[in-house]
Short mmCIF file of C-alpha atoms in Angstrom, two decimals:
data_model
loop_
_atom_site.label_atom_id
_atom_site.label_comp_id
_atom_site.label_asym_id
_atom_site.label_seq_id
_atom_site.Cartn_x
_atom_site.Cartn_y
_atom_site.Cartn_z
CA MET A 1 0.00 0.00 0.00
CA ASP A 2 1.23 3.55 -0.77
CA ARG A 3 2.73 5.21 2.34
CA HIS A 4 0.57 8.32 1.88
CA ILE A 5 -2.53 6.12 1.93
CA ARG A 6 -1.31 4.31 5.08
CA LEU A 7 -0.76 7.62 6.86
CA ASP A 8 -4.23 8.79 5.81
CA THR A 9 -5.70 5.54 7.17
CA ILE A 10 -3.93 6.00 10.52
CA ALA A 11 -5.14 9.60 10.70
CA GLU A 12 -8.72 8.41 10.13
CA LYS A 13 -8.33 5.87 12.97
CA LEU A 14 -7.06 8.56 15.34
CA GLU A 15 -9.90 10.87 14.36
CA ALA A 16 -12.42 8.11 15.03
CA LEU A 17 -10.87 7.39 18.45
CA CYS A 18 -11.11 11.04 19.38
CA ARG A 19 -14.83 10.98 18.67
CA GLN A 20 -15.45 7.93 20.90
CA ASP A 21 -16.76 8.19 24.47
CA GLY A 22 -15.01 6.37 27.29
CA PRO A 23 -11.48 5.05 27.73
CA VAL A 24 -9.53 4.53 24.52
CA SER A 25 -6.01 4.79 25.85
CA GLY A 26 -4.97 1.25 24.81
CA GLN A 27 -6.28 1.59 21.25
CA ALA A 28 -4.89 5.10 20.94
CA ALA A 29 -1.46 3.93 22.03
CA GLN A 30 -1.47 1.20 19.39
CA VAL A 31 -2.57 3.58 16.62
CA LEU A 32 -0.05 6.20 17.70
CA SER A 33 2.67 3.56 17.65
CA GLU A 34 1.71 2.69 14.07
CA ALA A 35 1.81 6.38 13.17
CA VAL A 36 5.28 6.84 14.67
CA ASP A 37 6.60 3.79 12.77
CA GLU A 38 5.16 5.06 9.49
CA LEU A 39 6.52 8.57 10.05
CA HIS A 40 10.00 7.18 10.77
CA ALA A 41 9.83 5.10 7.59
CA PHE A 42 8.60 8.11 5.64
CA GLN A 43 11.47 10.17 7.03
CA ARG A 44 14.01 7.51 6.01
CA GLU A 45 12.60 7.39 2.49
CA ASN A 46 12.60 11.16 2.27
CA LEU A 47 16.23 11.30 3.39
CA ASP A 48 17.18 8.66 0.79
CA PHE A 49 15.38 10.61 -1.93
CA HIS A 50 16.95 13.88 -0.79
CA GLU A 51 20.43 12.32 -0.86
CA ILE A 52 19.90 11.04 -4.41
CA VAL A 53 18.60 14.34 -5.78
CA GLU A 54 21.37 16.28 -4.05
CA HIS A 55 24.05 14.23 -5.83
CA VAL A 56 22.76 13.86 -9.40
CA ASP A 57 24.46 16.09 -11.97
CA HIS A 58 21.18 16.99 -13.70
CA SER A 59 19.73 20.35 -12.72
CA ILE A 60 16.47 19.81 -10.80
CA PHE A 61 13.98 22.70 -10.52
CA VAL A 62 10.67 22.17 -8.65
CA THR A 63 7.62 24.44 -8.39
CA ASP A 64 4.18 24.00 -6.92
CA GLY A 65 1.07 23.88 -9.10
CA GLU A 66 0.92 27.69 -9.20
CA GLY A 67 4.54 28.10 -10.30
CA ASN A 68 6.08 29.08 -6.97
CA VAL A 69 9.65 27.74 -6.79
CA LEU A 70 10.03 25.16 -4.00
CA TYR A 71 13.42 23.58 -4.60
CA VAL A 72 16.57 23.58 -6.72
CA ASN A 73 19.31 21.00 -6.25
CA PRO A 74 23.05 21.82 -5.96
CA ALA A 75 23.68 20.78 -9.58
CA TYR A 76 21.24 23.48 -10.73
CA SER A 77 23.40 26.18 -9.15
CA GLN A 78 26.66 24.56 -10.31
CA ASN A 79 25.46 24.29 -13.92
CA THR A 80 23.79 27.71 -14.22
CA ASN A 81 25.36 29.96 -11.52
CA VAL A 82 21.77 30.67 -10.39
CA GLN A 83 21.78 30.55 -6.59
CA PRO A 84 18.85 29.16 -4.57
CA GLU A 85 18.11 32.59 -3.07
CA ASP A 86 17.67 33.97 -6.60
CA VAL A 87 14.62 31.81 -7.27
CA LEU A 88 13.26 30.10 -4.13
CA GLY A 89 9.87 31.46 -3.12
CA ARG A 90 9.46 33.37 -6.37
CA ASN A 91 6.93 32.63 -9.10
CA VAL A 92 8.40 31.15 -12.27
CA PHE A 93 6.13 33.25 -14.51
CA ASP A 94 7.53 36.42 -12.93
CA ILE A 95 11.10 35.16 -13.32
CA VAL A 96 10.64 34.37 -17.01
CA GLN A 97 8.87 37.67 -17.71
CA GLU A 98 11.62 39.58 -15.92
CA GLY A 99 14.22 37.97 -18.20
CA ARG A 100 17.24 38.55 -15.93
CA ILE A 101 17.77 35.04 -14.50
CA PHE A 102 16.42 32.76 -17.23
CA THR A 103 13.95 32.61 -20.08
CA GLY A 104 12.24 29.69 -21.73
CA GLY A 105 12.29 26.42 -19.84
CA ALA A 106 9.51 23.93 -19.29
CA SER A 107 7.79 24.95 -16.03
CA CYS A 108 5.35 27.48 -17.46
CA ASP A 109 4.28 25.21 -20.31
CA VAL A 110 3.70 22.27 -17.96
CA ILE A 111 1.53 24.41 -15.67
CA GLN A 112 -0.49 25.71 -18.63
CA ASN A 113 -0.82 22.43 -20.56
CA ARG A 114 -0.70 19.91 -17.67
CA LYS A 115 1.48 17.49 -19.62
CA ARG A 116 5.16 16.65 -20.07
CA VAL A 117 7.06 19.04 -22.34
CA PHE A 118 10.56 19.39 -23.80
CA ARG A 119 11.94 22.92 -24.12
CA LEU A 120 15.17 24.90 -24.46
CA SER A 121 16.12 27.35 -21.73
CA THR A 122 18.65 30.19 -21.47
CA THR A 123 20.16 31.32 -18.16
CA TYR A 124 21.93 34.67 -17.85
CA LYS A 125 24.16 34.26 -14.77
CA THR A 126 27.11 33.12 -16.91
CA ASP A 127 29.11 34.90 -19.58
CA PRO A 128 28.16 34.04 -22.25
CA PRO A 129 24.58 33.00 -21.38
CA LEU A 130 24.07 29.25 -21.04
CA MET A 131 21.60 27.27 -23.15
CA GLY A 132 20.16 24.01 -21.87
CA TYR A 133 17.59 21.41 -22.82
CA THR A 134 14.84 20.84 -20.26
CA VAL A 135 12.18 18.22 -19.57
CA GLY A 136 9.21 19.23 -17.45
CA VAL A 137 6.90 16.69 -15.80
CA PRO A 138 3.61 17.40 -13.96
CA VAL A 139 2.84 15.75 -10.60
CA PHE A 140 -0.86 15.45 -9.80
CA ASN A 141 -2.81 15.10 -6.57
CA ARG A 142 -5.25 12.24 -6.19
CA ASP A 143 -8.11 14.60 -7.05
CA GLY A 144 -6.48 15.44 -10.39
CA SER A 145 -5.26 18.92 -9.42
CA LEU A 146 -1.69 19.91 -10.26
CA SER A 147 0.55 19.47 -7.22
CA LYS A 148 4.06 20.15 -8.49
CA VAL A 149 6.16 20.57 -11.60
CA VAL A 150 9.56 18.88 -11.74
CA VAL A 151 12.00 20.09 -14.39
CA SER A 152 15.27 18.33 -15.21
CA SER A 153 17.83 20.05 -17.42
CA ARG A 154 21.35 19.76 -18.82
CA PRO A 155 23.57 22.27 -20.63
CA LEU A 156 23.48 21.84 -24.40
CA SER A 157 27.27 21.70 -24.37
CA THR A 158 27.10 18.25 -22.73
CA LEU A 159 25.70 16.84 -25.96
CA LYS A 160 29.18 17.14 -27.44
CA LEU A 161 30.27 14.41 -25.02
CA LEU A 162 27.92 12.05 -26.83
CA GLN A 163 29.23 12.81 -30.30
CA GLY A 164 31.51 9.78 -30.43
CA ASP A 165 28.77 7.48 -29.14
CA PHE A 166 26.31 8.94 -31.64
CA GLU A 167 28.65 8.34 -34.56
CA GLN A 168 29.08 4.73 -33.41
CA PHE A 169 25.30 4.41 -33.13
CA LEU A 170 24.86 5.63 -36.72
CA HIS A 171 27.50 3.15 -37.88
CA ASN A 172 25.74 0.28 -36.08
CA LEU A 173 22.40 1.37 -37.52
CA GLU A 174 23.80 1.38 -41.04
CA GLU A 175 25.19 -2.14 -40.54
CA ILE A 176 21.76 -3.36 -39.43
CA ARG A 177 20.11 -1.77 -42.46
CA LYS A 178 22.61 -3.44 -44.79
CA ARG A 179 21.78 -6.84 -43.30
CA GLU A 180 18.01 -6.36 -43.49
CA PRO A 181 16.30 -7.82 -46.59
CA VAL A 182 14.36 -5.29 -48.62
CA SER A 183 11.18 -7.27 -47.96
CA SER A 184 11.32 -6.64 -44.22
CA VAL A 185 10.45 -3.41 -42.48
CA ASN A 186 10.98 -2.39 -38.87
CA GLU A 187 8.28 0.02 -37.82
CA ASN A 188 6.55 1.27 -34.73
CA SER A 189 3.34 3.15 -34.07
CA SER A 190 4.98 6.57 -34.22
CA THR A 191 6.27 6.05 -37.79
CA LEU A 192 3.70 3.65 -39.18
CA GLU A 193 1.78 5.31 -41.98
CA ALA A 194 -1.93 5.46 -41.20
CA ARG A 195 -3.81 3.65 -43.98
CA PRO A 196 -7.32 3.27 -42.64
CA MET A 197 -9.85 0.76 -43.89
CA ILE A 198 -12.35 2.81 -45.85
CA GLY A 199 -16.02 1.89 -45.71
CA HIS A 200 -18.88 1.21 -43.32
CA SER A 201 -20.26 -2.03 -44.69
CA LYS A 202 -21.40 -4.74 -42.31
CA ALA A 203 -18.35 -6.80 -43.31
CA LEU A 204 -15.85 -4.04 -42.47
CA ASN A 205 -17.61 -3.17 -39.23
CA GLY A 206 -17.30 -6.83 -38.23
CA ILE A 207 -13.56 -6.76 -38.94
CA TRP A 208 -13.14 -3.60 -36.87
CA GLU A 209 -15.02 -5.23 -34.01
CA LYS A 210 -12.76 -8.28 -34.13
CA ILE A 211 -9.64 -6.07 -34.19
CA ARG A 212 -10.82 -4.27 -31.06
CA HIS A 213 -11.41 -7.59 -29.30
CA VAL A 214 -8.12 -9.31 -30.17
CA ALA A 215 -5.56 -6.50 -30.56
CA ALA A 216 -4.65 -6.29 -26.88
CA SER A 217 -4.01 -10.05 -26.61
CA ASP A 218 -0.92 -11.91 -27.80
CA ALA A 219 -2.92 -14.48 -29.78
CA THR A 220 -1.68 -15.33 -33.27
CA VAL A 221 -3.82 -13.83 -36.03
CA LEU A 222 -4.26 -15.24 -39.55
CA ILE A 223 -5.56 -12.66 -42.04
CA THR A 224 -6.81 -14.09 -45.33
CA GLY A 225 -8.32 -12.68 -48.49
CA GLU A 226 -7.71 -12.11 -52.17
CA SER A 227 -4.81 -10.03 -53.39
CA GLY A 228 -5.42 -6.33 -52.93
CA VAL A 229 -8.17 -6.51 -50.28
CA GLY A 230 -6.03 -4.80 -47.63
CA LYS A 231 -4.66 -7.63 -45.50
CA GLU A 232 -1.58 -5.65 -44.50
CA VAL A 233 -3.75 -2.65 -43.59
CA VAL A 234 -5.71 -4.87 -41.20
CA ALA A 235 -2.47 -6.28 -39.75
CA ASP A 236 -1.18 -2.74 -39.18
CA GLU A 237 -4.39 -1.88 -37.31
CA VAL A 238 -4.02 -4.96 -35.10
CA TYR A 239 -0.47 -3.83 -34.29
CA ARG A 240 -1.46 -0.19 -33.82
CA HIS A 241 -4.15 -1.11 -31.26
CA SER A 242 -2.00 -3.71 -29.46
CA LEU A 243 -0.07 -3.34 -26.22
CA ARG A 244 3.13 -3.78 -28.27
CA ASN A 245 2.58 -0.74 -30.48
CA ASN A 246 5.74 0.94 -29.20
CA ARG A 247 7.87 -2.14 -29.76
CA PRO A 248 9.47 -3.55 -32.95
CA TYR A 249 7.16 -4.38 -35.86
CA ILE A 250 9.02 -6.57 -38.35
CA LYS A 251 7.49 -7.49 -41.72
CA VAL A 252 8.80 -10.21 -43.97
CA ASN A 253 7.43 -11.47 -47.28
CA CYS A 254 8.01 -15.22 -47.31
CA ALA A 255 7.60 -15.34 -51.10
CA ALA A 256 10.05 -12.53 -51.84
CA ILE A 257 13.15 -14.06 -50.26
CA PRO A 258 14.79 -17.03 -52.04
CA ALA A 259 14.18 -20.30 -50.20
CA SER A 260 17.94 -20.80 -49.84
CA LEU A 261 18.22 -17.55 -47.85
CA LEU A 262 14.91 -17.56 -46.01
CA GLU A 263 16.00 -19.72 -43.07
CA SER A 264 19.04 -17.60 -42.24
CA GLU A 265 17.03 -14.38 -42.69
CA LEU A 266 14.34 -15.58 -40.30
CA PHE A 267 16.38 -17.43 -37.70
CA GLY A 268 19.81 -15.80 -38.11
CA TYR A 269 23.11 -17.65 -38.13
CA ASP A 270 26.24 -18.13 -36.05
CA LYS A 271 29.84 -17.55 -37.07
CA GLY A 272 30.97 -20.07 -39.67
CA ALA A 273 27.48 -21.44 -40.29
CA PHE A 274 28.11 -21.47 -44.04
CA SER A 275 30.50 -20.14 -46.65
CA GLY A 276 30.26 -16.36 -46.83
CA ALA A 277 28.68 -15.98 -43.39
CA SER A 278 29.57 -12.82 -41.48
CA ALA A 279 32.40 -13.34 -39.03
CA GLY A 280 30.28 -12.36 -36.06
CA GLY A 281 27.13 -14.14 -37.16
CA LYS A 282 23.84 -12.34 -37.66
CA ALA A 283 20.59 -11.90 -35.78
CA GLY A 284 17.56 -13.02 -37.76
CA LEU A 285 14.21 -11.29 -38.10
CA PHE A 286 12.83 -13.29 -35.18
CA GLU A 287 15.44 -11.78 -32.87
CA LEU A 288 14.86 -8.29 -34.25
CA ALA A 289 11.16 -8.73 -33.45
CA ASP A 290 11.81 -9.84 -29.86
CA GLY A 291 9.39 -8.05 -27.55
CA GLY A 292 7.31 -6.89 -30.49
CA THR A 293 5.37 -8.24 -33.46
CA LEU A 294 6.41 -10.32 -36.48
CA LEU A 295 4.29 -10.12 -39.63
CA LEU A 296 4.69 -13.09 -41.99
CA ASP A 297 3.26 -12.17 -45.39
CA GLU A 298 2.51 -14.87 -47.98
CA ILE A 299 2.78 -17.50 -45.24
CA GLY A 300 1.30 -20.08 -47.61
CA ASP A 301 4.54 -20.01 -49.63
CA LEU A 302 6.75 -20.99 -46.70
CA PRO A 303 8.71 -24.19 -47.54
CA LEU A 304 7.71 -27.32 -45.60
CA ASP A 305 11.05 -27.67 -43.81
CA LEU A 306 10.79 -24.11 -42.49
CA GLN A 307 7.18 -24.69 -41.48
CA ALA A 308 8.43 -27.17 -38.88
CA LYS A 309 10.91 -24.63 -37.47
CA LEU A 310 8.26 -21.91 -37.41
CA LEU A 311 5.90 -24.24 -35.56
CA ARG A 312 8.53 -24.85 -32.87
CA ALA A 313 9.20 -21.12 -32.60
CA ILE A 314 5.50 -20.39 -32.02
CA GLN A 315 4.95 -23.33 -29.66
CA ASN A 316 8.11 -23.03 -27.57
CA ARG A 317 8.74 -19.29 -27.95
CA GLU A 318 12.37 -19.96 -28.84
CA ILE A 319 14.54 -20.26 -31.94
CA THR A 320 17.94 -21.66 -32.82
CA ARG A 321 20.24 -19.86 -35.23
CA VAL A 322 21.57 -21.69 -38.26
CA GLY A 323 24.85 -23.37 -37.27
CA SER A 324 24.10 -23.14 -33.54
CA THR A 325 22.77 -25.52 -30.90
CA LYS A 326 21.85 -22.78 -28.44
CA ALA A 327 18.13 -22.05 -28.09
CA ARG A 328 17.20 -18.39 -27.70
CA ARG A 329 14.05 -17.43 -25.81
CA LEU A 330 11.88 -14.87 -27.58
CA ASP A 331 8.72 -12.92 -26.83
CA ILE A 332 6.91 -12.33 -30.14
CA ARG A 333 3.34 -11.78 -31.28
CA PHE A 334 2.77 -13.44 -34.69
CA LEU A 335 0.55 -12.06 -37.47
CA SER A 336 0.26 -13.96 -40.77
CA LEU A 337 -1.18 -13.03 -44.17
CA THR A 338 -2.08 -15.17 -47.15
CA ASN A 339 -4.25 -15.11 -50.26
CA SER A 340 -4.00 -18.91 -50.46
CA ASN A 341 -6.58 -21.36 -49.18
CA LEU A 342 -4.51 -22.96 -46.43
CA ARG A 343 -7.11 -25.66 -45.79
CA GLU A 344 -6.70 -26.81 -49.38
CA LYS A 345 -2.91 -26.71 -48.98
CA VAL A 346 -3.21 -28.82 -45.83
CA ALA A 347 -5.35 -31.34 -47.72
CA ALA A 348 -2.80 -31.39 -50.55
CA GLY A 349 0.06 -31.96 -48.11
CA THR A 350 1.88 -28.71 -48.92
CA PHE A 351 1.11 -27.02 -45.60
CA ARG A 352 1.38 -28.53 -42.13
CA SER A 353 -1.95 -28.94 -40.38
CA ASP A 354 -0.42 -28.35 -36.92
CA LEU A 355 1.10 -25.06 -38.08
CA PHE A 356 -2.19 -24.02 -39.65
CA TYR A 357 -4.01 -24.53 -36.34
CA ARG A 358 -1.32 -22.56 -34.51
CA LEU A 359 -1.60 -19.65 -36.94
CA ASN A 360 -5.39 -19.74 -37.16
CA VAL A 361 -6.14 -18.97 -33.50
CA ILE A 362 -7.80 -15.70 -34.53
CA PRO A 363 -8.90 -15.85 -38.19
CA ILE A 364 -9.82 -12.63 -39.98
CA GLN A 365 -11.29 -13.11 -43.46
CA ILE A 366 -11.42 -9.94 -45.58
CA PRO A 367 -14.13 -10.11 -48.25
CA PRO A 368 -13.36 -8.94 -51.80
CA LEU A 369 -14.54 -5.50 -52.84
CA ARG A 370 -17.23 -6.96 -55.12
CA ALA A 371 -18.86 -8.50 -52.02
CA ARG A 372 -19.25 -5.10 -50.34
CA PRO A 373 -20.26 -2.65 -53.11
CA GLU A 374 -21.67 -0.25 -50.53
CA ASP A 375 -18.06 0.63 -49.63
CA ILE A 376 -17.08 1.57 -53.19
CA PRO A 377 -18.47 5.17 -53.31
CA GLU A 378 -16.63 6.00 -50.08
CA LEU A 379 -13.43 4.43 -51.42
CA VAL A 380 -13.75 6.36 -54.69
CA GLU A 381 -14.21 9.66 -52.85
CA HIS A 382 -11.29 8.83 -50.56
CA PHE A 383 -8.90 8.21 -53.45
CA LEU A 384 -10.29 11.16 -55.43
CA GLU A 385 -9.53 13.48 -52.54
CA ILE A 386 -5.98 12.12 -52.27
CA TYR A 387 -5.25 12.75 -55.94
CA ARG A 388 -7.08 16.08 -56.04
CA ARG A 389 -4.58 17.33 -53.50
CA LYS A 390 -1.60 15.56 -55.02
CA TYR A 391 -2.15 16.82 -58.58
CA GLN A 392 -4.05 20.05 -57.81
CA ARG A 393 -7.13 18.96 -59.77
CA SER A 394 -10.76 19.71 -58.92
CA ILE A 395 -11.87 16.46 -60.56
CA THR A 396 -15.46 15.25 -60.03
CA LEU A 397 -17.53 12.32 -61.27
CA THR A 398 -20.91 12.41 -62.94
CA PRO A 399 -23.59 10.34 -61.17
CA LYS A 400 -23.46 7.86 -64.06
CA SER A 401 -19.68 7.54 -63.72
CA MET A 402 -20.00 6.86 -60.00
CA ASP A 403 -22.71 4.29 -60.73
CA ILE A 404 -20.42 2.47 -63.19
CA LEU A 405 -17.56 2.44 -60.70
CA THR A 406 -19.87 1.18 -57.97
CA ARG A 407 -21.24 -1.69 -60.06
CA TYR A 408 -17.88 -2.76 -61.47
CA ARG A 409 -16.53 -5.97 -59.91
CA TRP A 410 -12.96 -4.70 -59.30
CA PRO A 411 -11.04 -7.98 -59.68
CA GLY A 412 -7.94 -6.22 -58.30
CA ASN A 413 -9.89 -5.21 -55.18
CA VAL A 414 -8.95 -2.00 -53.33
CA ARG A 415 -5.63 -1.64 -55.12
CA GLU A 416 -7.37 -1.38 -58.50
CA PRO A 417 -9.68 1.62 -57.82
CA GLU A 418 -6.75 3.41 -56.20
CA ASN A 419 -4.78 3.13 -59.44
CA ALA A 420 -7.85 3.91 -61.56
CA LEU A 421 -8.61 7.12 -59.68
CA GLU A 422 -5.01 8.29 -59.97
CA TYR A 423 -5.21 7.74 -63.74
CA LEU A 424 -8.47 9.71 -63.97
CA ALA A 425 -7.03 12.55 -61.91
CA LEU A 426 -4.05 12.82 -64.24
CA CYS A 427 -5.45 11.96 -67.65
CA CYS A 428 -9.12 12.88 -67.69
CA PRO A 429 -9.66 14.27 -71.24
CA GLU A 430 -13.00 15.84 -70.38
CA GLY A 431 -11.57 18.54 -68.11
CA ASP A 432 -12.43 18.32 -64.43
CA VAL A 433 -15.64 16.30 -64.87
CA VAL A 434 -15.18 12.59 -65.54
CA GLN A 435 -17.78 11.42 -68.03
CA GLU A 436 -19.01 7.83 -68.11
CA SER A 437 -17.37 7.20 -71.49
CA VAL A 438 -13.96 7.89 -69.94
CA VAL A 439 -14.68 5.49 -67.09
CA LEU A 440 -15.86 2.82 -69.53
CA ASP A 441 -12.72 3.20 -71.62
CA LEU A 442 -10.61 2.93 -68.50
CA LEU A 443 -12.31 -0.24 -67.34
CA ARG A 444 -12.30 -1.65 -70.90
CA GLN A 445 -15.89 -2.82 -70.52
CA ASP A 446 -18.36 -0.81 -72.58
CA THR A 447 -21.29 -1.35 -70.28
CA VAL A 448 -19.31 -2.91 -67.47
CA ASP A 449 -21.16 -6.13 -68.15
CA GLU A 450 -19.66 -7.97 -65.19
CA ALA A 451 -20.68 -5.19 -62.86
CA LEU A 452 -24.34 -4.92 -63.79
CA GLN A 453 -26.94 -6.17 -61.37
CA PRO A 454 -27.53 -9.92 -61.66
CA VAL A 455 -30.05 -10.88 -64.34
CA SER A 456 -33.07 -12.84 -63.24
CA THR A 457 -33.96 -14.90 -66.34
CA LEU A 458 -32.27 -16.51 -69.33
CA GLY A 459 -34.03 -14.01 -71.62
CA ASP A 460 -32.62 -11.12 -69.60
CA ALA A 461 -29.15 -12.63 -69.82
CA VAL A 462 -29.41 -13.03 -73.62
CA SER A 463 -30.66 -9.45 -74.03
CA HIS A 464 -27.93 -8.12 -71.77
CA TYR A 465 -25.21 -9.97 -73.70
CA GLU A 466 -26.66 -8.89 -77.08
CA LYS A 467 -26.72 -5.26 -76.01
CA THR A 468 -23.13 -5.53 -74.79
CA LEU A 469 -21.92 -6.94 -78.12
CA ILE A 470 -23.68 -4.26 -80.14
CA GLU A 471 -22.34 -1.42 -77.99
CA GLN A 472 -18.83 -2.84 -78.21
CA ALA A 473 -19.04 -3.18 -82.00
CA LEU A 474 -20.37 0.37 -82.37
CA ARG A 475 -17.60 1.78 -80.20
CA ASN A 476 -14.90 -0.11 -82.10
CA THR A 477 -16.19 0.73 -85.59
CA ASN A 478 -17.93 4.11 -85.14
CA SER A 479 -20.69 3.23 -87.64
CA MET A 480 -23.79 1.03 -87.79
CA ARG A 481 -22.77 -0.45 -91.17
CA SER A 482 -19.35 -1.53 -89.96
CA ALA A 483 -20.82 -2.83 -86.70
CA ALA A 484 -23.33 -4.91 -88.69
CA GLU A 485 -20.51 -6.40 -90.75
CA VAL A 486 -18.53 -7.28 -87.64
CA LEU A 487 -21.55 -8.95 -86.03
CA GLY A 488 -22.70 -10.69 -89.22
CA VAL A 489 -26.15 -9.07 -89.38
CA ASN A 490 -27.72 -6.45 -91.62
CA VAL A 491 -27.93 -2.75 -90.85
CA SER A 492 -31.69 -2.85 -90.24
CA THR A 493 -31.19 -5.38 -87.44
CA ILE A 494 -28.59 -3.16 -85.82
CA SER A 495 -30.89 -0.14 -86.14
CA ARG A 496 -33.80 -2.03 -84.57
CA LYS A 497 -31.68 -3.30 -81.68
CA ILE A 498 -30.31 0.19 -81.04
CA LYS A 499 -33.87 1.45 -80.53
CA GLN A 500 -34.88 -1.64 -78.54
CA TYR A 501 -32.03 -1.31 -76.07
CA ASN A 502 -31.90 2.50 -76.11
CA ILE A 503 -28.23 2.42 -77.11
CA HIS A 504 -26.49 5.77 -77.49
CA LEU A 505 -24.46 6.04 -80.68
CA PRO A 506 -20.77 7.00 -80.20
#
């Protein structure tokens, strides 16, 4: 229990005893004894804390919640030449406004914003004035009010002492980058590009709900769906909402790395493991992901022999480098992506059933875009807005153009409309308004026959197909006579069908 809470509890006991009638001397003595013990312990802790703060070489500057200076440690005076009597008991806002002792700093901003801040500060008791970098932290009471502000600072000149270490750090970072395959990426939530799932269909809402339920766990997640549906976007959202979102996020495409290199890239290798191995060995992607998340893309393409090693890594939470016998314990959350049907691969003997069950603890199936057409208008507007800004175009779609895009089946899923809208933003020949003819040309389907609403009868299907053929012939030939020749009918038949189907001549 927190010592402040224990002291409060003892105080409540004493207060209750004082309100009682009759003799309470025995109880009071016991409670007072507890209070004395706690106060002695509190005093010892306070002395320990005071000794630590008095000897650190960081400048410590403390105010109350109103900005009145309560304490500065000896290092503050040594680093800045500002003596305690110059600031103690004064208000930090007055000191900063006066501008004789120091300006800048973090105290005022912490008091105003009630959150941690990083600021530069200049003190004027030295010649020349001294610049420092400061970190201010708020301390709150239990009722949420601001109790104190603690500011720690160092002179900027001390950063020069780190120059050698920083250069070594950059060298080490460059060596790591050289060893990383281009297919793997190390990210965290602060740098991860936000690529939201666009749409409010029932299917997408269900996926969002599942992400919210499973993100905070460490359960393995298998995300499946056709190419281009946004599997990696979903994986990124799982990571972003997880408790590991400030830890490593390593991505590896199992199909992009040659099978001969994949084992050493994943598991790493020891010195002398094979010809050409680095003298000091190399950490694999599993080790780089330790404490964080490992995303295995195209998991269905993982060779069978590596499937066994991956299974052991997931089951036992440990790996063994190539050329080593030493097992290394790891703490990793696994996410996997595939556009393959892993159940079919299991039945065909090309994917281990035990690995499939380990990966498939939390399955997330992303439906193709054609199965959620209600999301298409929102997607189209999303990509339009991106490319309006990128290319400085005020491009818009006619209602008919939007209808065609909505009813098209988009075999490339989300990736396809993204590319299509970029093309329209750049190359629209009709000015800033995209006409349906431009959209039809882009999609290379004159009436977007695949995207039309399902026909209900055989007669409807025949009529629909006949109309499609006539429109295509007219567009390709630009005349009824030539279209009739292409289709093997006379001009009168073409003329009659044009009226029947209300076909617009090109």
